[in-house]
Steps between C-alpha positions, in 0.01 A plus 500: 500500500505370856157345453621317191804366683285384791258334257788320328636381834161371609453335162839331523441377856146377434544404135775240537307278748184533289683398183661203675166385642333524159794317340476220758122470455516489120794257492330261741184503290700422187710230665192326641384433144812293428544131582647422849842396367546820302371706793773358725769592248379847403361644827843567665621678187194724483547594866864600458447701179427826695820457702704427188346800326593736784848347510544553127374860507680621813819290498585320177413784261690768699810277513494434126431865422786613728744268323388637162534861618853426625613470136351838403606864541394741770149568365451142370472608136813337358672163537861549615611144579708439813613860555295528818661184639846633410409810699402288799839325512732783387361827634695622805187575705353159422828333594484677837141379541601142416793520743276634776240229442777241533610666825141492626467139388797378701480709818121528532433130441785386727399719793122460480515120481779464758349742751153356443630149571694596813210702640260212429728257685558734795139608547390137484677449833344782704163532672426840344543360147186657354585848636857485370387384157234772487763771551729352233212455254354846564692680218316280249178675605644832378482585132839511331445865408429586864807302608709699253371828642563383858858398426567814301442688825710242686791569263457880501832685507614831643859634497722439800413734788140549386213327685450157345133440418574164337450221754806298398745793500351634825551167679851449367617853583365463855643156566833522311716800594660658196267330253444709188145490361467299180304598191368147471300556180745741333826313540540259202719276715221415745165613355423166330567315824274745683218424257558125524479525880145637463404205282648258753308672781174452312538145368676320787168456678348329197792256479476436874130406482542256210815344645337477842217296346758268342686474831187390684455227239814322626392208724588547867604136514790569261628787717461297820685205347788728400519643855503150649791414271688797643459754221522862608279784380749615237540150353121445502460825310752412228447124475122474553319834477667628182476172298135444595413861413696504175186509283341783702822702500527461122144624447555800729833583334358485148205713611742761633693488171179568306416791732845654478522475121194722470583731793360846432308672780786553745741636239238722335391660828840542664736595214313454169811323373726802538862486621564153353204332671307421182337157468341326203134556589553867581682551171214332316257740667709801395533383139125446482354799683780759511668455161199348320722238334268201475756289313772523764250459784360187335850359447584553868170340600573201276848454647351521850238238410766265361706542820203430728352205307761237608443590865124461455548160336722387788231603749227322304715186485562513874131542577428200277755288690341585834152387398 
């Protein structure tokens, strides 16, 4: 069995390049037999056919099939109309997931973009800029699953009077006399905020790097002219830096919105959606792999796709404007 799997892997790795090379060779031979005018028109289309084929097989078909499955029952054997979509917007657990995603959307996006911008501006003014940025960006080098495990230990809780093995409770009990340890992941009043804090810790570095690149694109002459006119640092930031970076900030913000709408890893690892921390992507995973309800999972996936699509279009439009 292992030999067969290895053979299939080798065949897949070696077979795809071989097929593409043969395709290119055969197409070029066929195109060369056409007149020059027709060659110019047809050659680009023949070259992009493989890419379009892969796109159709691995992206377009799955999307269409998912939408179709969203109108069927759990085992995809019967058409049930919009019942799955009614479940998405009326079920109590799904409503909690939608509420939590909205909470993530507002707090996560606001803090990652704001902190990223302020850190980019501040580090741009110090000699150890690269070192400071490296430390802020470092969490991005950690997988989100690993980050979830790390912060699960950080939030670890023990009753009052017992040795606190959780870093956060240990620090707070040592520095604040009378502080009672908090069950950060078990208290419904604060557990969502604790999870969002992990996401902010991870993604702030990404926002900082992109915004820092946009900041360095502002001409020094503009800043110098503002200083000569008597503008202070705060006024320069609000009247010059922010307006000139508006396009970059929008792209970063929409990227964060896309990321937060499909947030999964952190919630799955740290709470698995328990204690009112459920989010849309985690619920979709449960419906698909725990409850084996393909219809509901497909409906949730479709709703998630519809929510993300406008943000993607905004990003594409922004990139087009910057060209």
